[in-house]
Amino acid sequence: MLEAVERKIEQFIDDLDDKEVRRLYAKLPVGKRLRAKLIVKIAGERLSVIKTAAVVEMIHAASLLHDDVIDDADTRRAKPSLNALYGNKTAIMLGDILYSKGFLELNNISSDVAKRISNAVTQLSLGELKDVSLSKTFNTDTSVYMEMIYQKTASLIEASAGAAALLAGKPKEPFMIYGRNLGLAFQMIDDLLDITSDSQTLGKPALHDFAEGKTTLPYIYLYEALDETGRERLKNLHAKVLSKEEQRWIMTQMQTHQILMKCYAQARELIEEAVELMNRLGEDALSEIAMEMIDREF
Ligand code: FPP
Ligand code: MG
């Protein structure tokens, strides 16, 4: 089913008639294709749907190329990132090529789909900018974190589900809520995995986010749970390369205050709401996708 989407992306890349772009694109590891899966499960396999799924995956790939430059990430999906292999300039330009070609193709689908997706990409960029600015201080506000992850991650998944519902002539609202909840839960789990996974499984150093200055939800909840001395200590470790001993202290505090369970339960609640919505509509495949997400390991 996703084969058709892969072929469409390849065709869009071939249209550019550029050997270098073809070679670089081939170096990108293929991800889970979550967004394409949702679109096709909601709207079937008509050409306009396959095109929408291909465009969204190209835009998503572009955003990750840029994100790895912004985050100084050497790895992506346990492989060397494109910026690590060929430098920041090449990674940024491949990102620009992928998303501008994506936008061009959006014009051939429908103006309503194009508006939804392009608006989400603006949100994505605003969210990424917020992520960068928030990293400069120790953020302790959960609503600021939730707003940032909504923009950075959930907005494109919400728009993908909404666009697919539109193409299928289905009611948009439940699918958009489903997409938004999935996106929020996905990012919350991604942020949890940065703490729980060993660096090999994750493909990046453990507790990397905190060293980068990102006070993701677990750190905000830990801050709330600690006493004054603990809070000072945690703040002092923010945005620094941590020693093994400092990492151990954070992990012990997370365990003592049952922080990871609290975050996981919150992500689970979002998934359960999404599953319930889809069950009510008889969209079993979509319920399954949501349930798989809560159990993923990387
Ligand atoms: C990953 O976050 C980043 C995103 C989901 C969005 C990135 C968006 C941009 C760079 C805006 C520019 C958009 C385009 C189309 C060029 P993360 O760093 O928390 O996740 P990670 O662990 O996967 O790196
Ligand atoms: Mg990143």
XYZ file of N, CA and C and ligand atoms in Angstrom, residues 67-68 71 73 76 128 204 214, ligand 2:
25
model
N 16.013 19.994 10.983
C 16.054 19.805 12.442
C 17.405 19.237 12.890
N 17.962 18.324 12.108
C 19.255 17.737 12.494
C 20.388 18.759 12.418
N 19.674 20.928 15.564
C 20.003 20.196 16.806
C 21.447 19.682 16.825
N 22.630 17.239 15.250
C 22.510 15.783 15.448
C 23.395 15.031 14.449
N 20.527 9.945 12.713
C 19.078 9.953 12.488
C 18.696 8.508 12.235
N 9.309 24.912 15.763
C 10.754 24.645 15.833
C 11.485 25.879 16.379
N 21.228 8.234 19.376
C 21.810 9.509 19.821
C 22.117 9.381 21.310
N 16.871 21.420 26.232
C 15.424 21.188 26.112
C 14.849 20.671 27.428
Mg 15.970 16.841 16.626
